[in-house]
Amino acid sequence: MRLSAVNATHLKLATALGLIGLLLNLYPIPLFANVQLILGNAAVVIVAILLGPWYALFTALFTATGLMIAWSSAHVYLVFLLEAVWLGYARRKEFPILYANIGYWVFLGLPLMGLYLWLITGMSISHIPFTTIKQAFNGIFYTTLGELCVFAIPKLWHMKNKLEYHNRRSFSSHLSYLFIIITTISLLTSSLVFNHYFLNKQQELIKRNLNDTGIFLSHATETYLDTNTRAVSIMGKFISAAKIPVDQWQDMLSSVQSLNNNFNTMLIANEQGEIVAGSPLERLHQINNMNKNINVKDRDYFIETFKHHRTFVSPVFVGRGIGQGIIIAISAPIFDEAQEKAIGIVEGSLDLNYFDHVDNQNQHHETQSIVILDDKSNIVYASDNLALSPLTKFNFTLGNNDYHTNLHLMNINQADTETPEFIYAHHTLKNGWQIYVLEPFIPLLKLTEEQYTKTIMLLLVSMAGAIIIAKAISRLTTTPLALLANHFSQGEDGKINKEKFAKGLLDSSTPIEIYSLYESLESNQQALLNNQLELEDKVKQRTQDLEIANLKLKEMAERDSLTNLYNRRYTEKQFLQIQDLCERGDDAIAVVLLDLDFFKKVNDTYGHLAGDECLKVMAEVLSGHFKRDVDLLCRYGGEEFVLILPMCNVFKVEQHLNEFREKLSTAAIINPVDGMTFSVTVSIGAIIADASYSNDLQSWLKQADENLYAAKEKGRNCVVCTLIG
């Protein structure tokens, strides 16, 4: 029904539902990452069902505006306004709305979304399929929700001037469609709940793994620092308490450094900051030989230790003395108790490779990365895959707020990326150092994509199952009279339905008139079936007889009746196909002519029946020796036989023929007349050539016949084979 003018009541309903949809779409339900569930578009579905395309378009303007505000993406106007018009016209054509919506997303929605994301937003191609599929998932969800609202609100059934169905549908189709709608919304809701629970568990597992790694690394780092800090502090106190002379400081330092491999280098500086002892000693000698006067008086570790009389762990810095490269220095003062003042410091440069060792020991090393910062937020260590340089500031930005997750997200290399780079856990050490444990966010996002993609695939399969079940239920609810009519009616081919009607479908509630009608139809049908079966049996028997006769005629036309080998006519016709096939494949063909030796003597000596038996044995031995499907065996005439061996091994044909010749010569032939046993031999002439040699079989046979003649000249019972290159 077409609405000729704007109906005020309809316009109010469309506006009210549009405003409700706008409010709902302003706050999409976050599921995980950027997956959100939008419910406001159900208002558009309701209006499309009740009022048609133009009121649905008007309502969609409101709901799409809500999504525009929430997502800041203009594609919502194109995709969802077009969807509203599509659903409205589908309703006018009395096409089921759920199926129409699935068709829209398959043929228009998904391609439009994909093109928009690719051309306008520049989204990575790897993320486009999932982003488009989740919109289709949303579309199916709010469509079924809208349909249920129409079914569940009786007031909407009796709305004046709403769209009506011109073609009255059966109760069975109504029930089937409602069953599919309920099944679909149930599956969607349960899958959303399951996915939400599953992904929350995955997030908890990741968070726990990151925190466990952070605790392990924090403990290992603090233990490493504390152990080596105590070692340097004890050494300073020992030198002070034992009053070890300056000239013995070098020996002591070398001994300590050799025992503690956690320090790359160690040194002792006097109160002027001059290095008076160093280890390794070779490095100190190298510096002295270069006449370099290295003074550490301006270094933090000297100032903090010497002036404040305390053990000090420095931030990372670049070494310039004995220790070079990136250094963390641990220093302790040396006191002169008599003068009650510091007379120097002892310092050790920590081996930063220890952190690489700790990183590699992490059981999640393949997926997790670590960043260790000193108390000034300088990078002490970073996993190689992060490509961060030590001694630089650790700069990062927090993850995109559009990604709903229970995890902490950050970006390091791509501050403005739409997809966060890493999930992280943060730990602060007692000395002010910080540890970040990172894990890529993309694998979790891909897991989410796979999970929702599987959900959609399962939904489609379940919908197919729901349709089957709904049809089964509708069949059970169809009236007994309709069942009887369908059962006893003739098919399109005019044949009677032979299947037995299920009496169980006619229970005690079935009227007696219908049951009597069933019994009468059943008896009449049985009589007709008996006649039909009799006729079908006769037709079947006649058909079988005809097929057998045709098969025999074909065999008679192609095969020799005595030997059951192919005859001359079939062979000459088939050779053209064999030659053409081998020529295309550049393959060789062997054409062989075989003639039984002294066959006339066999007939004269033992009789023609013995001659026939001789030919049969010849055919049996041939068939048993040349077994390839492509080999063609033929009785060419009288005692002559022809073999055509396509795609053969040119170097083994002659050997194979000789093996056959020997096998035939030992075969026992029994005379059917008197039971006497005899044997025969065969002379063989063969030609082997490329298929392009000739497409005329007679040319091949001519050469083979010359070779056969040569074989007979040589005394028979031999093979003469010619290979033409």
PDB file of N, CA and C in Angstrom, residues 528-590:
ATOM      1  N   LEU A 528      -4.449 -48.804  -7.348  1.00  0.00           N
ATOM      2  CA  LEU A 528      -3.731 -48.099  -8.418  1.00  0.00           C
ATOM      3  C   LEU A 528      -2.233 -48.384  -8.363  1.00  0.00           C
ATOM      4  N   LEU A 529      -1.705 -48.455  -7.143  1.00  0.00           N
ATOM      5  CA  LEU A 529      -0.274 -48.717  -6.988  1.00  0.00           C
ATOM      6  C   LEU A 529       0.092 -50.094  -7.525  1.00  0.00           C
ATOM      7  N   ASN A 530      -0.783 -51.084  -7.276  1.00  0.00           N
ATOM      8  CA  ASN A 530      -0.497 -52.435  -7.770  1.00  0.00           C
ATOM      9  C   ASN A 530      -0.394 -52.456  -9.288  1.00  0.00           C
ATOM     10  N   ASN A 531      -1.352 -51.772  -9.949  1.00  0.00           N
ATOM     11  CA  ASN A 531      -1.305 -51.695 -11.414  1.00  0.00           C
ATOM     12  C   ASN A 531      -0.057 -50.945 -11.886  1.00  0.00           C
ATOM     13  N   GLN A 532       0.235 -49.862 -11.185  1.00  0.00           N
ATOM     14  CA  GLN A 532       1.397 -49.049 -11.574  1.00  0.00           C
ATOM     15  C   GLN A 532       2.693 -49.838 -11.407  1.00  0.00           C
ATOM     16  N   LEU A 533       2.794 -50.594 -10.304  1.00  0.00           N
ATOM     17  CA  LEU A 533       4.003 -51.382 -10.061  1.00  0.00           C
ATOM     18  C   LEU A 533       4.178 -52.460 -11.125  1.00  0.00           C
ATOM     19  N   GLU A 534       3.035 -53.074 -11.518  1.00  0.00           N
ATOM     20  CA  GLU A 534       3.098 -54.109 -12.552  1.00  0.00           C
ATOM     21  C   GLU A 534       3.603 -53.528 -13.868  1.00  0.00           C
ATOM     22  N   LEU A 535       3.071 -52.358 -14.211  1.00  0.00           N
ATOM     23  CA  LEU A 535       3.511 -51.696 -15.441  1.00  0.00           C
ATOM     24  C   LEU A 535       4.986 -51.288 -15.356  1.00  0.00           C
ATOM     25  N   GLU A 536       5.375 -50.779 -14.204  1.00  0.00           N
ATOM     26  CA  GLU A 536       6.765 -50.351 -14.035  1.00  0.00           C
ATOM     27  C   GLU A 536       7.722 -51.525 -14.132  1.00  0.00           C
ATOM     28  N   ASP A 537       7.316 -52.700 -13.600  1.00  0.00           N
ATOM     29  CA  ASP A 537       8.162 -53.890 -13.692  1.00  0.00           C
ATOM     30  C   ASP A 537       8.357 -54.313 -15.147  1.00  0.00           C
ATOM     31  N   LYS A 538       7.245 -54.257 -15.910  1.00  0.00           N
ATOM     32  CA  LYS A 538       7.341 -54.623 -17.321  1.00  0.00           C
ATOM     33  C   LYS A 538       8.255 -53.661 -18.081  1.00  0.00           C
ATOM     34  N   VAL A 539       8.062 -52.385 -17.821  1.00  0.00           N
ATOM     35  CA  VAL A 539       8.901 -51.381 -18.488  1.00  0.00           C
ATOM     36  C   VAL A 539      10.365 -51.566 -18.105  1.00  0.00           C
ATOM     37  N   LYS A 540      10.593 -51.837 -16.820  1.00  0.00           N
ATOM     38  CA  LYS A 540      11.957 -52.028 -16.335  1.00  0.00           C
ATOM     39  C   LYS A 540      12.613 -53.227 -17.006  1.00  0.00           C
ATOM     40  N   GLN A 541      11.843 -54.349 -17.127  1.00  0.00           N
ATOM     41  CA  GLN A 541      12.392 -55.553 -17.749  1.00  0.00           C
ATOM     42  C   GLN A 541      12.705 -55.305 -19.221  1.00  0.00           C
ATOM     43  N   ARG A 542      11.767 -54.617 -19.919  1.00  0.00           N
ATOM     44  CA  ARG A 542      11.997 -54.316 -21.334  1.00  0.00           C
ATOM     45  C   ARG A 542      13.224 -53.407 -21.496  1.00  0.00           C
ATOM     46  N   THR A 543      13.382 -52.475 -20.596  1.00  0.00           N
ATOM     47  CA  THR A 543      14.532 -51.560 -20.667  1.00  0.00           C
ATOM     48  C   THR A 543      15.840 -52.309 -20.470  1.00  0.00           C
ATOM     49  N   GLN A 544      15.843 -53.240 -19.501  1.00  0.00           N
ATOM     50  CA  GLN A 544      17.051 -54.032 -19.263  1.00  0.00           C
ATOM     51  C   GLN A 544      17.399 -54.894 -20.470  1.00  0.00           C
ATOM     52  N   ASP A 545      16.363 -55.517 -21.054  1.00  0.00           N
ATOM     53  CA  ASP A 545      16.607 -56.352 -22.235  1.00  0.00           C
ATOM     54  C   ASP A 545      17.188 -55.521 -23.371  1.00  0.00           C
ATOM     55  N   LEU A 546      16.651 -54.318 -23.550  1.00  0.00           N
ATOM     56  CA  LEU A 546      17.129 -53.439 -24.620  1.00  0.00           C
ATOM     57  C   LEU A 546      18.578 -53.013 -24.374  1.00  0.00           C
ATOM     58  N   GLU A 547      18.898 -52.692 -23.123  1.00  0.00           N
ATOM     59  CA  GLU A 547      20.268 -52.290 -22.800  1.00  0.00           C
ATOM     60  C   GLU A 547      21.250 -53.426 -23.051  1.00  0.00           C
ATOM     61  N   ILE A 548      20.855 -54.660 -22.673  1.00  0.00           N
ATOM     62  CA  ILE A 548      21.734 -55.818 -22.902  1.00  0.00           C
ATOM     63  C   ILE A 548      21.952 -56.032 -24.398  1.00  0.00           C
ATOM     64  N   ALA A 549      20.873 -55.902 -25.157  1.00  0.00           N
ATOM     65  CA  ALA A 549      20.989 -56.093 -26.606  1.00  0.00           C
ATOM     66  C   ALA A 549      21.894 -55.032 -27.229  1.00  0.00           C
ATOM     67  N   ASN A 550      21.726 -53.789 -26.792  1.00  0.00           N
ATOM     68  CA  ASN A 550      22.571 -52.701 -27.317  1.00  0.00           C
ATOM     69  C   ASN A 550      24.032 -52.924 -26.980  1.00  0.00           C
ATOM     70  N   LEU A 551      24.281 -53.403 -25.738  1.00  0.00           N
ATOM     71  CA  LEU A 551      25.659 -53.660 -25.314  1.00  0.00           C
ATOM     72  C   LEU A 551      26.294 -54.761 -26.167  1.00  0.00           C
ATOM     73  N   LYS A 552      25.503 -55.818 -26.448  1.00  0.00           N
ATOM     74  CA  LYS A 552      26.021 -56.908 -27.269  1.00  0.00           C
ATOM     75  C   LYS A 552      26.313 -56.434 -28.691  1.00  0.00           C
ATOM     76  N   LEU A 553      25.431 -55.618 -29.237  1.00  0.00           N
ATOM     77  CA  LEU A 553      25.650 -55.085 -30.584  1.00  0.00           C
ATOM     78  C   LEU A 553      26.921 -54.243 -30.650  1.00  0.00           C
ATOM     79  N   LYS A 554      27.127 -53.445 -29.587  1.00  0.00           N
ATOM     80  CA  LYS A 554      28.323 -52.596 -29.567  1.00  0.00           C
ATOM     81  C   LYS A 554      29.586 -53.441 -29.510  1.00  0.00           C
ATOM     82  N   GLU A 555      29.531 -54.503 -28.663  1.00  0.00           N
ATOM     83  CA  GLU A 555      30.697 -55.382 -28.554  1.00  0.00           C
ATOM     84  C   GLU A 555      30.962 -56.107 -29.872  1.00  0.00           C
ATOM     85  N   MET A 556      29.896 -56.519 -30.526  1.00  0.00           N
ATOM     86  CA  MET A 556      30.065 -57.201 -31.809  1.00  0.00           C
ATOM     87  C   MET A 556      30.673 -56.268 -32.841  1.00  0.00           C
ATOM     88  N   ALA A 557      30.352 -55.003 -32.762  1.00  0.00           N
ATOM     89  CA  ALA A 557      30.867 -54.030 -33.727  1.00  0.00           C
ATOM     90  C   ALA A 557      32.326 -53.687 -33.463  1.00  0.00           C
ATOM     91  N   GLU A 558      32.798 -53.832 -32.213  1.00  0.00           N
ATOM     92  CA  GLU A 558      34.143 -53.378 -31.863  1.00  0.00           C
ATOM     93  C   GLU A 558      35.100 -54.522 -31.554  1.00  0.00           C
ATOM     94  N   ARG A 559      34.620 -55.696 -31.203  1.00  0.00           N
ATOM     95  CA  ARG A 559      35.503 -56.764 -30.730  1.00  0.00           C
ATOM     96  C   ARG A 559      35.397 -58.015 -31.609  1.00  0.00           C
ATOM     97  N   ASP A 560      36.472 -58.744 -31.598  1.00  0.00           N
ATOM     98  CA  ASP A 560      36.524 -60.033 -32.276  1.00  0.00           C
ATOM     99  C   ASP A 560      35.792 -61.068 -31.420  1.00  0.00           C
ATOM    100  N   SER A 561      34.871 -61.789 -32.000  1.00  0.00           N
ATOM    101  CA  SER A 561      34.019 -62.679 -31.212  1.00  0.00           C
ATOM    102  C   SER A 561      34.788 -63.861 -30.639  1.00  0.00           C
ATOM    103  N   LEU A 562      35.850 -64.287 -31.286  1.00  0.00           N
ATOM    104  CA  LEU A 562      36.596 -65.458 -30.813  1.00  0.00           C
ATOM    105  C   LEU A 562      37.537 -65.105 -29.666  1.00  0.00           C
ATOM    106  N   THR A 563      38.341 -64.056 -29.847  1.00  0.00           N
ATOM    107  CA  THR A 563      39.385 -63.716 -28.855  1.00  0.00           C
ATOM    108  C   THR A 563      38.947 -62.635 -27.881  1.00  0.00           C
ATOM    109  N   ASN A 564      37.864 -61.956 -28.184  1.00  0.00           N
ATOM    110  CA  ASN A 564      37.377 -60.806 -27.388  1.00  0.00           C
ATOM    111  C   ASN A 564      38.355 -59.629 -27.396  1.00  0.00           C
ATOM    112  N   LEU A 565      39.333 -59.660 -28.319  1.00  0.00           N
ATOM    113  CA  LEU A 565      40.184 -58.479 -28.521  1.00  0.00           C
ATOM    114  C   LEU A 565      39.479 -57.535 -29.482  1.00  0.00           C
ATOM    115  N   TYR A 566      39.982 -56.291 -29.538  1.00  0.00           N
ATOM    116  CA  TYR A 566      39.405 -55.333 -30.468  1.00  0.00           C
ATOM    117  C   TYR A 566      39.645 -55.809 -31.902  1.00  0.00           C
ATOM    118  N   ASN A 567      38.705 -55.437 -32.797  1.00  0.00           N
ATOM    119  CA  ASN A 567      38.839 -55.840 -34.187  1.00  0.00           C
ATOM    120  C   ASN A 567      39.558 -54.772 -35.006  1.00  0.00           C
ATOM    121  N   ARG A 568      39.736 -55.067 -36.272  1.00  0.00           N
ATOM    122  CA  ARG A 568      40.527 -54.193 -37.153  1.00  0.00           C
ATOM    123  C   ARG A 568      39.874 -52.827 -37.326  1.00  0.00           C
ATOM    124  N   ARG A 569      38.572 -52.783 -37.513  1.00  0.00           N
ATOM    125  CA  ARG A 569      37.890 -51.508 -37.747  1.00  0.00           C
ATOM    126  C   ARG A 569      38.012 -50.582 -36.536  1.00  0.00           C
ATOM    127  N   TYR A 570      37.791 -51.140 -35.353  1.00  0.00           N
ATOM    128  CA  TYR A 570      37.909 -50.311 -34.136  1.00  0.00           C
ATOM    129  C   TYR A 570      39.339 -49.796 -33.972  1.00  0.00           C
ATOM    130  N   THR A 571      40.317 -50.661 -34.239  1.00  0.00           N
ATOM    131  CA  THR A 571      41.719 -50.275 -34.059  1.00  0.00           C
ATOM    132  C   THR A 571      42.103 -49.130 -34.984  1.00  0.00           C
ATOM    133  N   GLU A 572      41.709 -49.232 -36.244  1.00  0.00           N
ATOM    134  CA  GLU A 572      42.057 -48.170 -37.199  1.00  0.00           C
ATOM    135  C   GLU A 572      41.392 -46.850 -36.818  1.00  0.00           C
ATOM    136  N   LYS A 573      40.173 -46.915 -36.324  1.00  0.00           N
ATOM    137  CA  LYS A 573      39.483 -45.684 -35.890  1.00  0.00           C
ATOM    138  C   LYS A 573      40.123 -45.112 -34.626  1.00  0.00           C
ATOM    139  N   GLN A 574      40.494 -45.969 -33.676  1.00  0.00           N
ATOM    140  CA  GLN A 574      41.031 -45.508 -32.394  1.00  0.00           C
ATOM    141  C   GLN A 574      42.453 -44.971 -32.540  1.00  0.00           C
ATOM    142  N   PHE A 575      43.202 -45.473 -33.554  1.00  0.00           N
ATOM    143  CA  PHE A 575      44.586 -45.041 -33.712  1.00  0.00           C
ATOM    144  C   PHE A 575      44.685 -43.531 -33.912  1.00  0.00           C
ATOM    145  N   LEU A 576      43.725 -42.941 -34.614  1.00  0.00           N
ATOM    146  CA  LEU A 576      43.775 -41.495 -34.861  1.00  0.00           C
ATOM    147  C   LEU A 576      43.759 -40.714 -33.544  1.00  0.00           C
ATOM    148  N   GLN A 577      42.922 -41.120 -32.611  1.00  0.00           N
ATOM    149  CA  GLN A 577      42.864 -40.434 -31.310  1.00  0.00           C
ATOM    150  C   GLN A 577      44.155 -40.644 -30.524  1.00  0.00           C
ATOM    151  N   ILE A 578      44.678 -41.893 -30.549  1.00  0.00           N
ATOM    152  CA  ILE A 578      45.915 -42.181 -29.820  1.00  0.00           C
ATOM    153  C   ILE A 578      47.069 -41.364 -30.385  1.00  0.00           C
ATOM    154  N   GLN A 579      47.164 -41.326 -31.712  1.00  0.00           N
ATOM    155  CA  GLN A 579      48.264 -40.594 -32.343  1.00  0.00           C
ATOM    156  C   GLN A 579      48.173 -39.099 -32.054  1.00  0.00           C
ATOM    157  N   ASP A 580      46.962 -38.541 -32.074  1.00  0.00           N
ATOM    158  CA  ASP A 580      46.778 -37.106 -31.805  1.00  0.00           C
ATOM    159  C   ASP A 580      47.150 -36.769 -30.356  1.00  0.00           C
ATOM    160  N   LEU A 581      46.730 -37.628 -29.425  1.00  0.00           N
ATOM    161  CA  LEU A 581      47.046 -37.399 -28.009  1.00  0.00           C
ATOM    162  C   LEU A 581      48.551 -37.456 -27.765  1.00  0.00           C
ATOM    163  N   CYS A 582      49.224 -38.463 -28.323  1.00  0.00           N
ATOM    164  CA  CYS A 582      50.671 -38.602 -28.110  1.00  0.00           C
ATOM    165  C   CYS A 582      51.443 -37.492 -28.815  1.00  0.00           C
ATOM    166  N   GLU A 583      50.937 -37.025 -29.940  1.00  0.00           N
ATOM    167  CA  GLU A 583      51.623 -35.950 -30.653  1.00  0.00           C
ATOM    168  C   GLU A 583      51.586 -34.656 -29.834  1.00  0.00           C
ATOM    169  N   ARG A 584      50.456 -34.399 -29.198  1.00  0.00           N
ATOM    170  CA  ARG A 584      50.367 -33.209 -28.334  1.00  0.00           C
ATOM    171  C   ARG A 584      51.315 -33.318 -27.149  1.00  0.00           C
ATOM    172  N   GLY A 585      51.490 -34.509 -26.626  1.00  0.00           N
ATOM    173  CA  GLY A 585      52.375 -34.700 -25.484  1.00  0.00           C
ATOM    174  C   GLY A 585      53.798 -35.038 -25.880  1.00  0.00           C
ATOM    175  N   ASP A 586      54.110 -35.054 -27.187  1.00  0.00           N
ATOM    176  CA  ASP A 586      55.459 -35.357 -27.681  1.00  0.00           C
ATOM    177  C   ASP A 586      55.913 -36.729 -27.173  1.00  0.00           C
ATOM    178  N   ASP A 587      55.001 -37.715 -27.206  1.00  0.00           N
ATOM    179  CA  ASP A 587      55.297 -39.058 -26.716  1.00  0.00           C
ATOM    180  C   ASP A 587      55.538 -40.015 -27.889  1.00  0.00           C
ATOM    181  N   ALA A 588      56.190 -41.153 -27.564  1.00  0.00           N
ATOM    182  CA  ALA A 588      56.482 -42.175 -28.577  1.00  0.00           C
ATOM    183  C   ALA A 588      55.358 -43.212 -28.627  1.00  0.00           C
ATOM    184  N   ILE A 589      55.237 -43.874 -29.776  1.00  0.00           N
ATOM    185  CA  ILE A 589      54.264 -44.945 -29.970  1.00  0.00           C
ATOM    186  C   ILE A 589      55.004 -46.161 -30.541  1.00  0.00           C
ATOM    187  N   ALA A 590      54.648 -47.322 -30.044  1.00  0.00           N
ATOM    188  CA  ALA A 590      55.158 -48.574 -30.628  1.00  0.00           C
ATOM    189  C   ALA A 590      53.992 -49.292 -31.303  1.00  0.00           C
TER     190      ALA A 590
END
